[in-house]
Structures are given as C-alpha cells and as structure tokens.
XYZ file of C-alpha atoms in Angstrom:
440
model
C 0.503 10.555 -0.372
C -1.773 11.888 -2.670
C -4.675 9.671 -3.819
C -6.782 10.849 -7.132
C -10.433 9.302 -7.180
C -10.982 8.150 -10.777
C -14.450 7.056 -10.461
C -17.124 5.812 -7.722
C -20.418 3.685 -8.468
C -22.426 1.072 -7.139
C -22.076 -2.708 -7.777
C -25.029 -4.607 -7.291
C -25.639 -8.345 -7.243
C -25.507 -10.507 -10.547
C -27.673 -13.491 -10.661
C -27.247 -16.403 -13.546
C -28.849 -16.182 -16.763
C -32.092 -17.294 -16.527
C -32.202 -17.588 -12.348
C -35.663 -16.411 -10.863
C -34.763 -13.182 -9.344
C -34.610 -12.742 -5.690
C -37.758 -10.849 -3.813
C -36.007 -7.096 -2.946
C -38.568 -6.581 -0.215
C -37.507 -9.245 2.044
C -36.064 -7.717 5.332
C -33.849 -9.621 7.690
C -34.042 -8.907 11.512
C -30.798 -8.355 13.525
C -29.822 -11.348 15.362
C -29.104 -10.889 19.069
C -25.704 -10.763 18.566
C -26.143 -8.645 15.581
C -27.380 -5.853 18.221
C -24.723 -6.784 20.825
C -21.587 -5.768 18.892
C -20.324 -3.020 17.674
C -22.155 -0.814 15.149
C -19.448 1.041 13.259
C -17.850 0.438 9.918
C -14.435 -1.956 9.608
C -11.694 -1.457 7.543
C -8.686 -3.849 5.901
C -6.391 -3.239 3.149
C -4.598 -5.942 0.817
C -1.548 -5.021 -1.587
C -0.954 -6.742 -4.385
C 2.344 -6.874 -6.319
C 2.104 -6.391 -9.959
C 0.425 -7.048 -12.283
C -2.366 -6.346 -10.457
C -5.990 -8.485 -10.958
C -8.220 -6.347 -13.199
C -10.483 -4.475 -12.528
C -13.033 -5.783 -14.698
C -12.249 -9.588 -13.151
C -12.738 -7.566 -9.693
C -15.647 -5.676 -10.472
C -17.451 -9.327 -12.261
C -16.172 -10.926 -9.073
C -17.964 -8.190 -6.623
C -21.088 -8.613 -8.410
C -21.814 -12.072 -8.535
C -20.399 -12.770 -4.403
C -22.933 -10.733 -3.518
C -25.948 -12.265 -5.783
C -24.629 -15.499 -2.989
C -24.221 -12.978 -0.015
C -27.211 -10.607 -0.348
C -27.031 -9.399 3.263
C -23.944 -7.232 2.086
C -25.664 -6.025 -0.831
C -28.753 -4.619 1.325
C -28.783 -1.802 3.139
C -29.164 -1.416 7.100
C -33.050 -0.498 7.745
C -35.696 -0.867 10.351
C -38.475 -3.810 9.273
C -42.091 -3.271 8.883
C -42.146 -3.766 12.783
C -39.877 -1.105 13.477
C -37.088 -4.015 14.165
C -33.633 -3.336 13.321
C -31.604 -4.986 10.248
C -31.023 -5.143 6.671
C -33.501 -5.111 3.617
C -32.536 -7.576 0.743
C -33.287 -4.820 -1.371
C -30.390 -5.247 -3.493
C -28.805 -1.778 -3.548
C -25.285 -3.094 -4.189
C -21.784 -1.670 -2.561
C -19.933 1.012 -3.240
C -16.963 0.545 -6.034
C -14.196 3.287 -5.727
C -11.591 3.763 -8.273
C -8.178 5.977 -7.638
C -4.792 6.320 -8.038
C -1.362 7.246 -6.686
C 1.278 8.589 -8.645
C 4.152 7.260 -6.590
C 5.691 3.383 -6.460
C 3.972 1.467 -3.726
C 7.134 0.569 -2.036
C 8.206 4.264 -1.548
C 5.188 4.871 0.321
C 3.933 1.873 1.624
C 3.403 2.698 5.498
C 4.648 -0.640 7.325
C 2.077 0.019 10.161
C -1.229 1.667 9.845
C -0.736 5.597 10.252
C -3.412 8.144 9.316
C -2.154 7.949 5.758
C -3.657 4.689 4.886
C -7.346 6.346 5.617
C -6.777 7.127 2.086
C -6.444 3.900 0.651
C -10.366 2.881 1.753
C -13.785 4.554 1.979
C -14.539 7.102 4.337
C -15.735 5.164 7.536
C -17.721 7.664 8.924
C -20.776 9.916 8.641
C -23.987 8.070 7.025
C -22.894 5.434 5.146
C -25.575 4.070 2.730
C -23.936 1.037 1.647
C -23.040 -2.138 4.060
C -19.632 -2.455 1.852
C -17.351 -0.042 0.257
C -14.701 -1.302 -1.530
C -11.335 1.027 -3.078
C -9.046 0.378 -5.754
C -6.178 2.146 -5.214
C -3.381 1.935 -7.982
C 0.013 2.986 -8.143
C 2.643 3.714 -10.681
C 4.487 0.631 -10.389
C 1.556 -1.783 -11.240
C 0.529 -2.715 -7.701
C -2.706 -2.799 -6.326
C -4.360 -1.355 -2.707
C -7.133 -3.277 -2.424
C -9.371 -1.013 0.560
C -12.192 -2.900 2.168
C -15.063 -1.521 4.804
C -17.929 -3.505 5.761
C -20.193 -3.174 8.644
C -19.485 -4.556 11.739
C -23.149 -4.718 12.755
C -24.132 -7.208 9.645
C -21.264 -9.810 9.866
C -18.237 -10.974 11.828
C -14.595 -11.180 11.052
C -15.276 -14.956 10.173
C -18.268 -14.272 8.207
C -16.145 -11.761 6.153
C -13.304 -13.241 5.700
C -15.669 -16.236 4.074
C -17.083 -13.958 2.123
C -13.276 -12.570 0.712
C -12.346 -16.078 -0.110
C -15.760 -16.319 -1.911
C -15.033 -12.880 -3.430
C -11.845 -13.782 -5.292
C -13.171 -16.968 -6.424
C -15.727 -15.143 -7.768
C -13.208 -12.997 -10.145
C -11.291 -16.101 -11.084
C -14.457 -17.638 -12.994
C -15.582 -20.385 -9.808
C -18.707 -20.005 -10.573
C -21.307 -21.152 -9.745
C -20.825 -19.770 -6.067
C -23.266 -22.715 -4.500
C -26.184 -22.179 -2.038
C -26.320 -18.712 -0.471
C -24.878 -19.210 3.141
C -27.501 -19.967 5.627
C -28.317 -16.165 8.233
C -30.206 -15.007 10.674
C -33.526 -15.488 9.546
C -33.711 -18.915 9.235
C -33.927 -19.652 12.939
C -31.021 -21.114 13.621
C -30.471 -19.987 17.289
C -34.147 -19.660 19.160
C -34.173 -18.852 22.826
C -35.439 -21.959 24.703
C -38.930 -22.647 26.424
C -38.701 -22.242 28.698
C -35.482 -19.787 29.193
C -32.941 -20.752 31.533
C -30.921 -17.803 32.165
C -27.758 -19.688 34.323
C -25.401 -17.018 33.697
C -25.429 -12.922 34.662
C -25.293 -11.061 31.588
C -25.719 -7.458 33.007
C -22.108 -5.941 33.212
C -20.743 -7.927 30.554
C -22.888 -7.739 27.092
C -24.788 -5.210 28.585
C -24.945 -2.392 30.695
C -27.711 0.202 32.548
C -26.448 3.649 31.953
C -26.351 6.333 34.979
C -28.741 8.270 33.229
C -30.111 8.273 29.598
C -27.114 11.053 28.541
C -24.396 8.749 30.614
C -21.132 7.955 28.709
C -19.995 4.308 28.706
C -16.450 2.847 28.777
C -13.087 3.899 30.372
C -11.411 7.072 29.219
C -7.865 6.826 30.517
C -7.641 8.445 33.293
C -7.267 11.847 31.966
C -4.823 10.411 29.207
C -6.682 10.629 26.258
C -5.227 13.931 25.439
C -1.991 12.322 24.861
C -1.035 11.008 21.425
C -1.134 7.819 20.252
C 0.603 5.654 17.739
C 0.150 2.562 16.279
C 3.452 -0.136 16.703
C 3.216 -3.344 14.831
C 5.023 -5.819 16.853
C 6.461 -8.750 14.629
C 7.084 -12.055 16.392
C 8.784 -14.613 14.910
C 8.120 -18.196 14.716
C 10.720 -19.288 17.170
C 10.088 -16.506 19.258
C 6.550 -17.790 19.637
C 7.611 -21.692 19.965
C 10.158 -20.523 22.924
C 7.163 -17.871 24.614
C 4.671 -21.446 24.339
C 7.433 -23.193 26.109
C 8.255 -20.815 28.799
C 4.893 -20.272 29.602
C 3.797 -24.193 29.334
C 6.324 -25.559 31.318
C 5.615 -28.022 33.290
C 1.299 -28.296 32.057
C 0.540 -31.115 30.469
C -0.822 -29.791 27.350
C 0.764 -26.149 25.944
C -0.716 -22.819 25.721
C -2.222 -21.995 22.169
C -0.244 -19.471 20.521
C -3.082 -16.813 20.759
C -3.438 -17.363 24.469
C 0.744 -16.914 24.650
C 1.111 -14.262 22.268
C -1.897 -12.269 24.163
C -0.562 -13.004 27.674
C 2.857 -11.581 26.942
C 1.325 -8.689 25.146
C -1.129 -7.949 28.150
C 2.242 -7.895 30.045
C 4.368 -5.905 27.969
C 1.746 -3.389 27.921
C 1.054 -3.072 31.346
C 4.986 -2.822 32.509
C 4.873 0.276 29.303
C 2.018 1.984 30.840
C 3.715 2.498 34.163
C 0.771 2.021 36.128
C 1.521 3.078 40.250
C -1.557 1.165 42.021
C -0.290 -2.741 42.244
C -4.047 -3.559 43.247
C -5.531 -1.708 39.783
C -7.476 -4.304 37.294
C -6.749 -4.854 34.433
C -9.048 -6.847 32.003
C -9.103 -8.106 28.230
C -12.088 -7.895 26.114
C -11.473 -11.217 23.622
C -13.856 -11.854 20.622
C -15.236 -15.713 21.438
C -16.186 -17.236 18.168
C -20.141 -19.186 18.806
C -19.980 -21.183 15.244
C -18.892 -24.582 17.768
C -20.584 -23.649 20.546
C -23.635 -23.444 18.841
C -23.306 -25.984 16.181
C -23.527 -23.302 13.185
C -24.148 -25.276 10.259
C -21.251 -24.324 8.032
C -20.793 -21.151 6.185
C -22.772 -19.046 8.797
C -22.971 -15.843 7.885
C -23.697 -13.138 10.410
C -22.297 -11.944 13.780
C -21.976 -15.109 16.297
C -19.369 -13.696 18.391
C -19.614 -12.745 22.719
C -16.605 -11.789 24.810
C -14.510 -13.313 27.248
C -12.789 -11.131 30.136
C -9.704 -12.187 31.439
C -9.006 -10.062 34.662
C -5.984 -9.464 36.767
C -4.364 -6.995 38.969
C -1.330 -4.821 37.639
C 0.881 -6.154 40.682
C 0.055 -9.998 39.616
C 0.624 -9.383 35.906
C 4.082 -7.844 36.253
C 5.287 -10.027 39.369
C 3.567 -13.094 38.604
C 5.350 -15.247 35.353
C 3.937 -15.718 32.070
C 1.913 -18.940 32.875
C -0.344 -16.943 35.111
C -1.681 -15.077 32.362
C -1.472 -17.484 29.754
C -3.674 -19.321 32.399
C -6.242 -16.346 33.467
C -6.798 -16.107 29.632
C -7.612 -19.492 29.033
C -10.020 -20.279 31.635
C -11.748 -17.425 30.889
C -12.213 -17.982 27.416
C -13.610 -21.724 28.257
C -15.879 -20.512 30.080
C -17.764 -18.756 27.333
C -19.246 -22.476 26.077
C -22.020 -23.728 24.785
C -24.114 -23.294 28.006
C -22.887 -19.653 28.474
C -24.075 -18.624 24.471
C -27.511 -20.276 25.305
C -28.038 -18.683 28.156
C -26.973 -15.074 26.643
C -29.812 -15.909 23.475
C -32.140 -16.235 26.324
C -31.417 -13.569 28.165
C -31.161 -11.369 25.272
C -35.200 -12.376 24.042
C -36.194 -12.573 27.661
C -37.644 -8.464 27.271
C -35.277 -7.874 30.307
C -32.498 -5.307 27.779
C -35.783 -3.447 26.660
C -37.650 -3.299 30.344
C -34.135 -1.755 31.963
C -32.916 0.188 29.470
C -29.884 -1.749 29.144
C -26.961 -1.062 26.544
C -24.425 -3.040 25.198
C -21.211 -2.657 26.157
C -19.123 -3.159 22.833
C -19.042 0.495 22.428
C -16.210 2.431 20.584
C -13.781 4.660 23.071
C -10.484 6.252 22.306
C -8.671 5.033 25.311
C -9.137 1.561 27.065
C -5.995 1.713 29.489
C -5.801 0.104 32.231
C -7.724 -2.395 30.006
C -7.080 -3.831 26.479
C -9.232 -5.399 23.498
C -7.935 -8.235 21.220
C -8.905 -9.059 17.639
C -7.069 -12.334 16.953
C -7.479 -12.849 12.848
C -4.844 -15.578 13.214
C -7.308 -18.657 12.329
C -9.492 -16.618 9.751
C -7.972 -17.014 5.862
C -7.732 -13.048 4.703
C -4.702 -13.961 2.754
C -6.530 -16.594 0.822
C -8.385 -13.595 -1.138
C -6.853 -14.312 -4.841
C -8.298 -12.275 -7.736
C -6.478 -14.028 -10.352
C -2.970 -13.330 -9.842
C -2.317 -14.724 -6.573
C -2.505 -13.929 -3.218
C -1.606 -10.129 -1.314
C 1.846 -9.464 -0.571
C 0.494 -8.327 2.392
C -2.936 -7.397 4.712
C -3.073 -4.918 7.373
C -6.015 -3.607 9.692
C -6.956 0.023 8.754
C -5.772 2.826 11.497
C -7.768 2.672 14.594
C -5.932 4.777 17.072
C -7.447 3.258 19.936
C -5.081 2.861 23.036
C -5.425 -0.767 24.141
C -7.165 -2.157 20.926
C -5.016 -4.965 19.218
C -4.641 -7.028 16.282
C -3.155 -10.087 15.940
C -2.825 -11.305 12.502
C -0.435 -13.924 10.549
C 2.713 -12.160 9.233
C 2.608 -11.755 5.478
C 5.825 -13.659 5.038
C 3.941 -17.097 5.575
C 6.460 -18.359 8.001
C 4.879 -18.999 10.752
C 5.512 -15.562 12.526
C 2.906 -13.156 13.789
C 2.283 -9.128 13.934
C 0.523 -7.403 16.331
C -0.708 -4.139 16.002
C -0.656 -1.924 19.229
C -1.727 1.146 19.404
C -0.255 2.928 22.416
C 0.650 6.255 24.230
C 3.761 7.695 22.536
C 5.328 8.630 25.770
C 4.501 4.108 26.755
C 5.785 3.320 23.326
C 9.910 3.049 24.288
C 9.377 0.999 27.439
C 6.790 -1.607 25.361
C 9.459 -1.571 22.668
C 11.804 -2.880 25.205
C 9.162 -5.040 27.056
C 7.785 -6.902 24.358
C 10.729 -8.078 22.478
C 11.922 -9.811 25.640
C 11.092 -13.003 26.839
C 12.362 -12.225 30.088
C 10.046 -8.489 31.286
C-alpha cells in the first residue's frame, strides 16, 4: 500500500468570538497516575465508508475540541519546578493529509499488520505534539481516519470522551460546554495523615538491580521468534454460552470481560505449550479509578492502576473456566476505593523518589508466560461521527507485542466482540484451535 502525504500542519485551539483568551503559560503537573503509566504514544484507526466527512468539517471540529480540551493541545514539558507535565501553551496537534490510490476494500487489512503504520503518524522518535491526527483517503471515497495521542496525558476513557467531543465538534454542537475538570484542580490529594494499607512496591513500582537494569519479562529466549497479530471474533451467542458455562451454578454471572478474558488467558496458555505445570502466569488489567474515586464527570486525565490476576499454567489448563473467570474477578475488586487511596498516598509519600523506584508499566516485546489486557468494550470509540455517521469500523494500531490484547466491540453492532492477540507464529495454529472452542 502506498500512502502519498498531501500536506502536514498544525491545528491549534479555536476559542469563540469574543471569549477572553486562555493564559498560554499555565503548566499542569503530572498526576500520580499520569507518571505511573505508560509514556509512549497510542494509536487507533477509524474507516469511514463514503462519502467521507470533510475535511474542512474535520479540521473546524479539531480546532475548537481542543479550545475545550487544552491539555491535548499543549505540549509535554517540565514546570518551573522542574516537575513533569504539559504547558497550556497552545501549540496545537499535528494535521496530516494523504492518500491511497487503491479502493479501501482491496486493501483494507482485517487485523492490524505492519501496513496500517501507514495510515497514522509516526509513533516514535521525539514527538512534539501530544496528538497527531492522519487523513488517509482512498479512491473509492472512504476515509482512514489515523489517531495517536499520548498515553502519558490521558486514558483510554479520557480519549475516547474527547472523540465523541471531537465529532460533535465537526457537526456544528457547539458550544462544547465547560472544559472538563484535570489534574490541577486537586481533585485527588494524598491524605493527612497518609495511610499507606496496601504494598505498592512490586506492583506500580519497582527498584531496579542497578541504575542500567532492564525491567519486564523477555520470553524466555523467544523474542527472536516472529509474531503476528490474530483478531479473534466472538460472537454474541458464543459469549452468552462462555457466561453460562463459566457461571454455572454462582448466583450472579461472570461479566463478559471477565469471561471473554478468562477463556482467552486459557486459550493462550494451552497455544504457548508451556512444560512447567507450577509456572505463573499473571494478567496485567487496566482498573478504571473514575468510581473509586468519585471523579466528578468528564475527568480528563489518566485515573487508571492495574489488577493482577495470577495462576499457575497446570491450574489454568486443568482447572475449568470458572476458576479463572473467578481469579480475575476477585482480583480486580480488590483494586477499590481503599486500594486507589492508599496508592495516591504512597505515591506523594517521597518513598518512589528516596528508593529509586520505577514504574512498572513499561513497554516489552514479549510478555509470555504473562499477558496484558486493554478492554475498550465499555468506552464509546464508535460514537465518533463527523457528519456522516459513524466508522464502519475501529481497530487498535499494530503493536506486535506477544501477550498484549485488545478487546473491543465488533464493528457489526451485534453484540459480538474481537480480540486482538498478538502471538508467536509457531503458538498461532494451536490458539486458533483453542480459542474457538468452548470445550479446551
């Protein structure tokens, strides 16, 4: 696929006509669990079906969403103080223009592959702007719509308020209201004084072996291997009979992230063909704070901490569905309220700085015998509408990381589910036969 770049410019905020404009000196401080996650650029790409939204309506749309959400308009700096975070300096993001001379449907990868790189911003190197946006179109009228943001400035929720906002934005809803509430108001202070109930080191954070020490797992000498990307489509009776298999006989059934993930953590394990019985294996799950903490609504930022399901190899392959439907769920409920408290105290407590502790959401190529899990199932991506209606369809970017997934709402709107795996090409027959089977 060959992708011409037509044009590339910045798009900075828009403000109405006779608003007082905003101070450009202001700099916001990371939040604690701004500095906790992970500090690399995100990608997602939309199609739309022709006719495409404009790109004027886009461009108009761009501008005034982030007058309303300035903190993706800054630019990631260090405060007066030295502090990490972003100055409100209004420096706009990053507007690319290109095209493909080809029909959309010819080429139109049906799982991310390296070719869809081409379809966003380059995510790596020194990226000045905290969004890049691509338009990407194609002979037949459609429209790749390529979006990067960084990960260190706002969550998947927070984003995915901001799309909606976006492509009301282009379809004349303005004005956008109040700009969502961040960081700098306050909203989360440690307590006085702290009460630190929980043990934080090993799970946000980490002290490296020495200052040059590597963090993470690296696949046991597997990362040489290659990997691909498999997106596993579930549909919605598949799911309903998985819920019902694995909630038998409990009293109230397993959400259909926490069965969807189990079975997933199990197909995955049986593919990898892992010989110790007694291995661990754990999942690194995204734990949304916004109830936890009582976020007042529209929250925009990173408010997210982990849960980590753990079991041994032998128990997830022997042991039935329910047991990991069940490891997953207690673990996520115990990342409450009194858990996120005690992490913001912990975090301003001067302990990270005085050991020289890391976090642990760092970036690795191979996570086996463990697994991550985005889970965009609750978050409204597909409600981005520009004007003529909403994507045909929305897809992570390619992140070839073994053992990172995605678990997103199927395009069609029925009910069904993908999952994006990426796994070892030698793994990937066995998972194909593991994880359309109810009965692995």
């Amino acid at each position: 696929m060959e992708v011409k770049v037509l044009s590339s410019k910045l798009v900075r905020p828009s403000y109405p006509a006779g608003a007082p404009r905003p101070d450009t000196t202001v700099h916001v401080p990371s939040s604690a669990f701004d500095k906790v996650t992970y500090h690399l650029q995100m990608a997602i790409i939309y199609a739309f079906s022709p006719p495409g939204p404009s790109t004027a309506d886009i461009e108009r749309g761009l501008a005034a969403v982030l007058g309303a959400y300035r903190l993706f308009a800054g630019q990631v700096r260090p405060g007066p103080d030295g502090a990490p975070g972003v100055l409100l300096n209004d420096h706009g993001a990053r507007l690319v223009e290109a095209s493909v001379d080809a029909l959309l449907a010819d080429i139109a990868p049906t799982k991310p592959s390296p070719a869809v790189l081409r379809l966003h911003p380059d995510l790596d190197g020194d990226i000045a702007e905290i969004v890049q946006v691509q338009l990407t179109r194609f002979a037949c009228g459609s429209l790749a719509v390529g979006f990067t943001a960084n990960h260190a400035v706002a969550d998947g929720h927070a984003t995915s308020d901001f799309l909606v906002a976006w492509g009301g934005a282009a379809r004349g809803q303005l004005p956008l209201g109040p700009p969502p509430p961040v960081h700098r108001h306050g909203l989360f202070p440690p307590r006085d004084p702290p009460r630190v109930e929980f043990e934080h080191r090993g799970v946000e954070y980490y002290r490296p072996a020495t200052p040059s020490a590597g963090h993470g797992h690296h696949g046991h000498g597997e990362s040489q291997h290659s990997i691909v990307i498999h997106k596993a489509h579930f549909t919605k009776d598949f799911v309903a009979g998985l819920r019902a298999k694995a909630s038998e006989g409990r009293g109230r059934p397993f959400s259909r992230f926490e069965t969807i993930l189990a079975h997933l953590w199990r197909a995955i394990t049986r593919a990898r063909a892992i010989g110790n019985p007694m291995q661990a294996s754990t999942v690194r799950i995204s734990v949304d704070g916004r109830p936890r903490l009582a976020a007042p609504p529209g929250y925009f930022g990173n408010l997210v901490l982990w849960a980590f399901p753990r079991a041994t190899v032998g128990d997830l392959l022997n042991r039935p569905l329910r047991h990991a439907a069940q490891v997953i769920h207690d673990a996520v409920a115990r990342v409450d309220g009194a858990y996120f408290r005690s992490f913001l105290d912990f975090a301003s407590s001067g302990a990270v700085e005085k050991e020289g502790l890391e976090p642990t959401a760092v970036s690795t190529d191979v996570l086996c015998p463990n697994l991550e899990v985005d889970s965009w199932l609750t978050f409204p991506f597909y409600e981005l509408d520009f004007g003529t209606g909403s994507p045909g369809y929305f897809m992570p970017s390619y992140f070839p990381t073994e053992g990172m997934l995605f678990i997103v709402p199927s395009y069609l709107g029925d009910g069904s589910v993908d999952a994006f795996v990426p796994v070892f090409e030698h793994s990937l027959e066995a998972f194909k036969q593991c994880v359309y089977s109810m009965d692995q």
